[in-house]
Short mmCIF file of C-alpha atoms in Angstrom, two decimals:
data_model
loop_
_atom_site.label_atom_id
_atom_site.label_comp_id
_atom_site.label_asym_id
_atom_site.label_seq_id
_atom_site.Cartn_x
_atom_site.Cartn_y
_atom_site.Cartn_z
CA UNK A 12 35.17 116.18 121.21
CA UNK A 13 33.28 114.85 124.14
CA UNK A 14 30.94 117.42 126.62
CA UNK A 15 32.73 115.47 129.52
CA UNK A 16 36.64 115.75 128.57
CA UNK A 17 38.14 118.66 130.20
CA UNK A 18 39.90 119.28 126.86
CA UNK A 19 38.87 119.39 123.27
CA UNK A 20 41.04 117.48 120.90
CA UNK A 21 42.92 120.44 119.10
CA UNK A 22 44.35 121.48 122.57
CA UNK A 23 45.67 118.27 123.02
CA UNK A 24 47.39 117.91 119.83
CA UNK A 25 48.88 121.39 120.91
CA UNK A 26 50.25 120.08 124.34
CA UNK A 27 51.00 116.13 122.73
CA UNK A 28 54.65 116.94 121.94
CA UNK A 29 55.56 118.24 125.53
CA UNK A 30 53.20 115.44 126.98
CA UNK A 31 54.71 112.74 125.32
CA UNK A 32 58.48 113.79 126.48
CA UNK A 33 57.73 114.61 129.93
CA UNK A 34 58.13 118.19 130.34
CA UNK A 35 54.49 118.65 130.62
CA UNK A 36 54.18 116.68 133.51
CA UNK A 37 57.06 119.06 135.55
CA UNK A 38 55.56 122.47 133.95
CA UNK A 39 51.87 121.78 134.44
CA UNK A 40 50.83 118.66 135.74
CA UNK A 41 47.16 119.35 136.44
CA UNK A 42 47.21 119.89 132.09
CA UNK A 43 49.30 116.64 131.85
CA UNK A 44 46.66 115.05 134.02
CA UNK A 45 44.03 115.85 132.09
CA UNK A 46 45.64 115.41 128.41
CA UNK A 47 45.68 111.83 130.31
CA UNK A 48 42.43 111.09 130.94
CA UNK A 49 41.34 112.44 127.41
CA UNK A 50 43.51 110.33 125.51
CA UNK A 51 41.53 107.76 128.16
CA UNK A 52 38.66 108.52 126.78
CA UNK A 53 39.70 109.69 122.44
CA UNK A 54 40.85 107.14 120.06
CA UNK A 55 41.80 109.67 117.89
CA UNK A 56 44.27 111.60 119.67
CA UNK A 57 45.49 108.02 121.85
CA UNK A 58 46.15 107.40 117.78
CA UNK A 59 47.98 110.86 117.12
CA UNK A 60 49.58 110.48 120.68
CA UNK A 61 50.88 106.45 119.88
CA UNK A 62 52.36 108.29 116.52
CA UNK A 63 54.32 111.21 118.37
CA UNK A 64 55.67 108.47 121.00
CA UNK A 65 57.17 106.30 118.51
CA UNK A 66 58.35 109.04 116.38
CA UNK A 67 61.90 109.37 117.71
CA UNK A 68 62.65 105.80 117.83
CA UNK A 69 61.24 106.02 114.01
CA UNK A 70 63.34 109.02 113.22
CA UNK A 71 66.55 106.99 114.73
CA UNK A 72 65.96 104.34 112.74
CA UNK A 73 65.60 106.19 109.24
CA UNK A 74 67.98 104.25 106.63
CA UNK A 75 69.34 105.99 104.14
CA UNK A 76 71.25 104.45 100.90
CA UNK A 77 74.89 103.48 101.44
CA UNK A 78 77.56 106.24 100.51
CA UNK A 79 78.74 105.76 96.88
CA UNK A 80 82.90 104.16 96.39
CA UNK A 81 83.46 107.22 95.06
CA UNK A 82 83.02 109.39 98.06
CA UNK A 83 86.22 108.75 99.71
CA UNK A 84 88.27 108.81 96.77
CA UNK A 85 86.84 111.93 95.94
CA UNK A 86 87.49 113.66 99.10
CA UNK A 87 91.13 112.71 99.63
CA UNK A 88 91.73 113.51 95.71
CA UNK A 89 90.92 117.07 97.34
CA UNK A 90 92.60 116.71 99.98
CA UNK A 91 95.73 114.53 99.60
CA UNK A 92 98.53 116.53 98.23
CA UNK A 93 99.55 114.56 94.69
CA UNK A 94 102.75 112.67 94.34
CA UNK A 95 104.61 115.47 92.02
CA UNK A 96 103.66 117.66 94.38
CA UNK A 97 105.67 115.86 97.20
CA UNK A 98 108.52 114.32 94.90
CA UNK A 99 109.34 118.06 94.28
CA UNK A 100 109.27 118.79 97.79
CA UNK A 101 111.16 116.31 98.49
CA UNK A 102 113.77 116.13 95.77
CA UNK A 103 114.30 120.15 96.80
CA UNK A 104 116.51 119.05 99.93
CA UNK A 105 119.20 117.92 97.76
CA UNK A 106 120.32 121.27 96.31
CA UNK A 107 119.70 123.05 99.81
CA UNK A 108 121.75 120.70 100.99
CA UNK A 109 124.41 121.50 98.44
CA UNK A 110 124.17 124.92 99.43
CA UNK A 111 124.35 124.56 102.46
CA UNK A 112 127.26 122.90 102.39
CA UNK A 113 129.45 124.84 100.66
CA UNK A 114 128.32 128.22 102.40
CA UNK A 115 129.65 125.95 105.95
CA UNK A 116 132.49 125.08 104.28
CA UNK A 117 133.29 128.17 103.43
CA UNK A 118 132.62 129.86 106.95
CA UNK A 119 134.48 126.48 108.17
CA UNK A 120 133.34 127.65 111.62
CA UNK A 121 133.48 130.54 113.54
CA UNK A 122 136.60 131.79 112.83
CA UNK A 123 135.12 131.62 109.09
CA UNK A 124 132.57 133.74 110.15
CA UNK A 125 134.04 136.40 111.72
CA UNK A 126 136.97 136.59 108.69
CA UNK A 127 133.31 137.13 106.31
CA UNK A 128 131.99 139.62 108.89
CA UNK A 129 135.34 141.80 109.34
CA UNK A 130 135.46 141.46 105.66
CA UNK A 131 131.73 142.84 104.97
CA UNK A 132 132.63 145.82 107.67
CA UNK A 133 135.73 146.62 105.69
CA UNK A 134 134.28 146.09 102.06
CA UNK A 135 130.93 148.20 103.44
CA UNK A 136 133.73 150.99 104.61
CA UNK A 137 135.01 150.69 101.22
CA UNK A 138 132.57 151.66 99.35
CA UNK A 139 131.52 154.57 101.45
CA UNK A 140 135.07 156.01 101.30
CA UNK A 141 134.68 154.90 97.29
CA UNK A 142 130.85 157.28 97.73
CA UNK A 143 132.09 159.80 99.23
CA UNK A 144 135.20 160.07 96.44
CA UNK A 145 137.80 159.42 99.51
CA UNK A 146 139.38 156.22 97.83
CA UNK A 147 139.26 153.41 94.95
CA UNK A 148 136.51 151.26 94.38
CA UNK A 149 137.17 148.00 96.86
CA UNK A 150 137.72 145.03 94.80
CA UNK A 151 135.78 141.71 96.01
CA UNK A 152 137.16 138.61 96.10
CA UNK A 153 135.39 136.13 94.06
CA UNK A 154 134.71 133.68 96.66
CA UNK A 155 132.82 136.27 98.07
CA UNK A 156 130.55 136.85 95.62
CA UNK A 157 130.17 132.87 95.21
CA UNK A 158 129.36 133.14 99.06
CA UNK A 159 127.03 135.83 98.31
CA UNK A 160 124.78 134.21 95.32
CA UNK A 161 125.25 130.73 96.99
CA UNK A 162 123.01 132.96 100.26
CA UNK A 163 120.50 134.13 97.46
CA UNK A 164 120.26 130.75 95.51
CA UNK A 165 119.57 129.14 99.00
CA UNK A 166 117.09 131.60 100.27
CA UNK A 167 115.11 131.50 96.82
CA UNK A 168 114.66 127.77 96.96
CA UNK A 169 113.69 127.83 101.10
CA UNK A 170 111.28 130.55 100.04
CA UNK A 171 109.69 127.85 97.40
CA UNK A 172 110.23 124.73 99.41
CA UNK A 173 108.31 126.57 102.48
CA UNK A 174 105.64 127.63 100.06
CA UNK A 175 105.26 123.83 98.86
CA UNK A 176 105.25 122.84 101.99
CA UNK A 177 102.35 125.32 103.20
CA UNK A 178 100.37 123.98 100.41
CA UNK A 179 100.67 120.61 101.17
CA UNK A 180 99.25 121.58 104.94
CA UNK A 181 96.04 122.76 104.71
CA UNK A 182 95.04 124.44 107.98
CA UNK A 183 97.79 124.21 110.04
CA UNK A 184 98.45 120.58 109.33
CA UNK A 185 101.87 118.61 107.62
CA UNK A 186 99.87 116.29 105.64
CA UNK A 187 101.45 113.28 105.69
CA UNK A 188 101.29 110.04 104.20
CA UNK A 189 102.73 106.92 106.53
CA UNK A 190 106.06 105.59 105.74
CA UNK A 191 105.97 103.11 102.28
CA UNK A 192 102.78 105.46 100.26
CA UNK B 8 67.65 96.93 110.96
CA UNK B 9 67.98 93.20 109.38
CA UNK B 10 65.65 94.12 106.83
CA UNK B 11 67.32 97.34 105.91
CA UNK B 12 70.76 95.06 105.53
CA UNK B 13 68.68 93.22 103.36
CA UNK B 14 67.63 96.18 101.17
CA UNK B 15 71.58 97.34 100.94
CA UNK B 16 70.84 100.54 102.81
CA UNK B 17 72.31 101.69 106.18
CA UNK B 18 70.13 102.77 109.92
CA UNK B 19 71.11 105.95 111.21
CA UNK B 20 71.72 104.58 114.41
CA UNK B 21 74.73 102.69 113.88
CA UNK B 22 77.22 103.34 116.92
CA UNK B 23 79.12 106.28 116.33
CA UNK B 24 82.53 105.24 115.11
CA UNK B 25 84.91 107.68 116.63
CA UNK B 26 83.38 106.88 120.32
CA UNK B 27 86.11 103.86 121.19
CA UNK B 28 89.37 104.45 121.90
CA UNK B 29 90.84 103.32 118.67
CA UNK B 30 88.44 105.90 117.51
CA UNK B 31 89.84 108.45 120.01
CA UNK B 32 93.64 107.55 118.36
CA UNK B 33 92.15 107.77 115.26
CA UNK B 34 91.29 111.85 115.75
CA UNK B 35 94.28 112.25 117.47
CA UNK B 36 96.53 110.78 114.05
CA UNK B 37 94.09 112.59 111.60
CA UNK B 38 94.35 115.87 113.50
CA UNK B 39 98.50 115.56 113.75
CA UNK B 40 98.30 115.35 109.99
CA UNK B 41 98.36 111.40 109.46
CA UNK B 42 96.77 111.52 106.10
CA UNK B 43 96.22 107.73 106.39
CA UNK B 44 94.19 107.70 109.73
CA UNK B 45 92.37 110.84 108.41
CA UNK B 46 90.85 108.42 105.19
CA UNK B 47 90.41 105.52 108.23
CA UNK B 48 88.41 108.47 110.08
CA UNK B 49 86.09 109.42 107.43
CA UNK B 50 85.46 105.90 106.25
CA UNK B 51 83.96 105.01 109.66
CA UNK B 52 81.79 108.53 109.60
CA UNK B 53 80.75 108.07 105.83
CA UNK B 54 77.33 106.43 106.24
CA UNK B 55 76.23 108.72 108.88
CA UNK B 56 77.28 112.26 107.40
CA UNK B 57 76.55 110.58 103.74
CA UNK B 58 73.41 109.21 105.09
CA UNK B 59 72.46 112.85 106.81
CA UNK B 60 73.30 114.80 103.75
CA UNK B 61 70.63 112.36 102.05
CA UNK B 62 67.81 113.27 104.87
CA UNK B 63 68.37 116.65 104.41
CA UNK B 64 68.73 116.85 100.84
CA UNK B 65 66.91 114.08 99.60
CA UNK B 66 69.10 113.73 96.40
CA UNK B 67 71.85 111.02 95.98
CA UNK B 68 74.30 112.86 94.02
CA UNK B 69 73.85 116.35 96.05
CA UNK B 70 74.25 114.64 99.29
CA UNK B 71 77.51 113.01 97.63
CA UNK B 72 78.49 116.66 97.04
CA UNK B 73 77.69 118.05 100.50
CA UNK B 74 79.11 114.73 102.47
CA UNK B 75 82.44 115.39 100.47
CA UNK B 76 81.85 119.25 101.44
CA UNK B 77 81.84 117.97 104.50
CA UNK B 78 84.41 116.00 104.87
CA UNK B 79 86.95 118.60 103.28
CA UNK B 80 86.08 121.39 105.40
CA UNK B 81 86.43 118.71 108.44
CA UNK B 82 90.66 118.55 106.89
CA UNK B 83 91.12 121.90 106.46
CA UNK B 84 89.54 122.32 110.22
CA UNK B 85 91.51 119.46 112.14
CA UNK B 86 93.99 121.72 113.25
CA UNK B 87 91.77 123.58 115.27
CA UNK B 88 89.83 120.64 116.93
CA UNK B 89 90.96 120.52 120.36
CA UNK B 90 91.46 116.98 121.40
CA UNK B 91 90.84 117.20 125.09
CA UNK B 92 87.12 117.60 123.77
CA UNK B 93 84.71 115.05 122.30
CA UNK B 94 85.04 114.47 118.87
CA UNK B 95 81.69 114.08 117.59
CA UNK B 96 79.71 117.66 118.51
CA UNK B 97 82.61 119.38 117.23
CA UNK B 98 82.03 116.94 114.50
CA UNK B 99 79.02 117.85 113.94
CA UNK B 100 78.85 121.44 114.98
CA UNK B 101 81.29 122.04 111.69
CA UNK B 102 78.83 119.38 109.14
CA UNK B 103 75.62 121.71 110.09
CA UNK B 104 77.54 124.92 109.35
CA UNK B 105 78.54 122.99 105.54
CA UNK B 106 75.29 121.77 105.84
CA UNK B 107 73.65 125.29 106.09
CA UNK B 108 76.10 126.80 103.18
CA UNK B 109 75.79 124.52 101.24
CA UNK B 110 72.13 125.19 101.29
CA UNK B 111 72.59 128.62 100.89
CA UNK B 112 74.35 128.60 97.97
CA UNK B 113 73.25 125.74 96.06
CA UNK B 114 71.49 126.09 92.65
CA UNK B 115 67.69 124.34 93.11
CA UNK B 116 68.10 121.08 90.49
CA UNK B 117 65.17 120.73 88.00
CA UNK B 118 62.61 119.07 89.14
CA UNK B 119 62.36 116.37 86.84
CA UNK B 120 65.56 115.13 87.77
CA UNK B 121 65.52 115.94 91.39
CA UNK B 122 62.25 113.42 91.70
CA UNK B 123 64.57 110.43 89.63
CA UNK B 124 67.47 110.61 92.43
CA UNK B 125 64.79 110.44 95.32
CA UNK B 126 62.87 107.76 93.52
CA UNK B 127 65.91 105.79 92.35
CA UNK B 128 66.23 105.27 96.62
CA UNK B 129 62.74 105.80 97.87
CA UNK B 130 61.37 102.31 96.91
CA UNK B 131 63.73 100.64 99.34
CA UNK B 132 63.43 102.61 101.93
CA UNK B 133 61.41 100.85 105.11
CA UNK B 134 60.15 103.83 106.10
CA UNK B 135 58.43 105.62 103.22
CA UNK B 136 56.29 107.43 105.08
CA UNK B 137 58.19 109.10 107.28
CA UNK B 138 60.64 110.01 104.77
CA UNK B 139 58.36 111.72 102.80
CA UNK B 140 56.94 113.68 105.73
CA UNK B 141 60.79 114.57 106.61
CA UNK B 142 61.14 115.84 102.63
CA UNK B 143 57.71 117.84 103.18
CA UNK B 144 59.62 119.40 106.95
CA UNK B 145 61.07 123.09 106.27
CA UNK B 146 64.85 123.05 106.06
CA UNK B 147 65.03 125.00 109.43
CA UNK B 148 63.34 122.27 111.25
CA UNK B 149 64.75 118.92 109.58
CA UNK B 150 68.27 120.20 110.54
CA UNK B 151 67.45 120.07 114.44
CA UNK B 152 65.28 116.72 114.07
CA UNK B 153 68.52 115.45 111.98
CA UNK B 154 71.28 116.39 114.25
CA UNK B 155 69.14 115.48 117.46
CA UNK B 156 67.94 112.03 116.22
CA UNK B 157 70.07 111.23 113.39
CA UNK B 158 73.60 112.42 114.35
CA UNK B 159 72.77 111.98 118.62
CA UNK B 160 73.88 115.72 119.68
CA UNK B 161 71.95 116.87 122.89
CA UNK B 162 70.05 119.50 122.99
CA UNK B 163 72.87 121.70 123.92
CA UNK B 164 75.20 120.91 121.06
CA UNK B 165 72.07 120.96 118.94
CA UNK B 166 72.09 124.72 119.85
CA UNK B 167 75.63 125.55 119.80
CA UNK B 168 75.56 123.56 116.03
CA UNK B 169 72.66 125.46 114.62
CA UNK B 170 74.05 129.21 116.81
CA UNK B 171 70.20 128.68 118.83
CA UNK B 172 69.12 128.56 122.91
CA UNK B 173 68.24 125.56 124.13
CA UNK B 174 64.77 126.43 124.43
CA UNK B 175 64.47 127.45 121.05
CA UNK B 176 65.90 124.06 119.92
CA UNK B 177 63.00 122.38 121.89
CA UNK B 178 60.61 124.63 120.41
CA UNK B 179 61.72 123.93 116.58
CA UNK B 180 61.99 119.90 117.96
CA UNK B 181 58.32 120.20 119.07
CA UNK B 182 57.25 121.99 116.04
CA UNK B 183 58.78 119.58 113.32
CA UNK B 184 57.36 116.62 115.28
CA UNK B 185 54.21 117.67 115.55
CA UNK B 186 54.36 118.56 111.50
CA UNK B 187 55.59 115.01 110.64
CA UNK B 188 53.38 113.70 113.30
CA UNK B 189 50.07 115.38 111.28
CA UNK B 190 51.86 114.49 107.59
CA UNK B 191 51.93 110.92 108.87
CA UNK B 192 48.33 111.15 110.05
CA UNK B 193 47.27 112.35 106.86
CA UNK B 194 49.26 109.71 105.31
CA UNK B 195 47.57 107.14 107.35
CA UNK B 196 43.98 108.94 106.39
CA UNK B 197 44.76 108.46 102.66
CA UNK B 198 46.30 104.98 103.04
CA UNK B 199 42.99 103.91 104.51
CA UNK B 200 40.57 105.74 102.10
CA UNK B 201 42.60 104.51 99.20
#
């Protein structure tokens, strides 16, 4: 601009942004010196230099309109698992429950449980001799097979109540409404 | 700040809301699947992320979409957020990546109607000048000027939010200042001829 400013005005608007926060000063200070004393000396860039000062504290205080009602709603509709979603989730513990029951009731211990293992050995021995043409067909008592579809029946609805369950827990997470929702 | 009360429109530098300690319980309930503290949680961040999604975008019902994009991908992420950390960069780190997708794969609106929903807003803002220098500011140097001023990363979370070096952060800083810093000069220039 001037014959007597060490540097001419486009050079300074170069090195203005590094001026202005500093780093020009620890990288180079002779050129921080003398973007100094031409912004002593140049309206025009003490202007352009004023403007990139008071740009971050302009920048922080940017206002923006306030978020609409609907933004919350809208994100935990896609978020929130709905009610029928966790009634059924919920109202599925009753007949595991039943289920369970009766298949402990039946086993009535451990005792119980070895009686339906020796029985499964002997009924599984059965049918090989019954295979292999060695004996008769083994004849099951009915309890057992109530034992047995009471096992399926409870494993099918575990299966679904699990699945509910992961799709009420997006990512990892039990979402959960506090006690009274 | 009073005078942006007054106009019914929110400064980006409110305090961040998850700094306190009730803020700090807050995270901790949201990410152990407390569906209550998780709605508590987003109301506090709403004005910032809504208010960033309206920098960036510059549209009132597209930054509606992206602050909800936001705040849905933040859910499905809690359970990874480790809560020994800080809150916020994480925050943050995950709304530039939504940010940056939902760029990516948005549809560009007409722009008739694109210039209603930033004029519908832009008569109230207090800064019109700046904010129009900001919508003139490529997309790959608004981001860093928004996280860095707007949502108060450093530089390093800048970086690890946008997948950058430090260095190249400052670099894209120094750049988009010294654009808005010549858009508002020229805005000055016209202001004064007209």
């Amino acid at each position: 601009m001037t014959e007597h400013q060490p540097l001419a005005c486009a050079r300074v608007r170069v090195l203005l942004e590094s001026y202005a926060d500093g780093e020009l000063a620890r990288t180079d200070p002779r050129e921080a010196t003398a973007v100094r004393a031409h912004l002593a000396g140049c309206a025009d860039c003490r202007r352009q230099h004023e403007q990139t000062v008071s740009l971050p504290f302009r920048l922080r205080a940017l206002s923006s309109p306030p978020p609409p009602d609907s933004l919350i709603a809208g994100v935990m509709r896609l978020v929130a698992p709905s009610r029928v979603a966790y009634r059924r989730a919920w109202t599925l513990i009753f007949p595991e429950a039943v289920l369970a029951t009766f298949i402990l009731w039946y086993l009535s211990g451990l005792e119980g449980l070895t009686s339906v293992a020796s029985g499964i050995v002997t009924d599984l021995l059965d049918l090989a001799g019954w295979g292999s043409g060695s004996g008769r067909l083994p004849s099951i008592p009915r309890a057992d097979v109530l034992l047995l579809l009471a096992l399926i029946a409870l494993t099918a609805i575990a299966a679904y109540h699990l699945s509910i369950l992961v799709r009420l827990a997006p990512g990892g997470l039990s979402g959960r409404r506090a006690a009274g929702d | 700040m009073r005078a942006a009360a007054a106009l019914g429109v929110r400064s980006v530098s409110d305090v961040p809301a998850t700094h306190s300690s009730a803020g700090v319980d807050l995270v901790r309930q949201a990410t152990g699947g407390d569906l209550d503290a998780f709605e508590e949680l987003i109301r506090r961040l709403q004005s910032r992320v809504y208010g960033f999604a309206y920098q960036h975008l510059r549209d009132v019902h597209e930054a509606h979409d992206l602050a909800q994009e936001i705040f849905v991908k933040l859910y499905r992420n809690l359970g990874r957020y480790d809560p020994e950390r800080p809150f916020e960069p994480w925050f943050w780190k995950l709304a530039a990546n939504a940010t940056i997708n939902y760029r990516r794969k948005r549809v560009p609106l007409p722009a008739e109607s694109r210039d209603d929903a930033v004029d519908e807003t832009a008569g109230r803002a207090h800064d019109p000048a700046l904010l129009q220098a900001l919508a003139q500011l490529d997309p790959a140097y608004r981001l860093p000027i928004l996280l860095h001023y707007y949502a108060d990363l450093s530089l390093e979370q800048v970086g690890q939010s946008l997948k950058l070096t430090v260095p190249a952060v400052k670099s894209r800083l120094h750049r988009a200042r010294a654009q808005l810093r010549n858009s508002l000069a020229e805005a000055e220039q016209v202001q004064e001829t007209s």
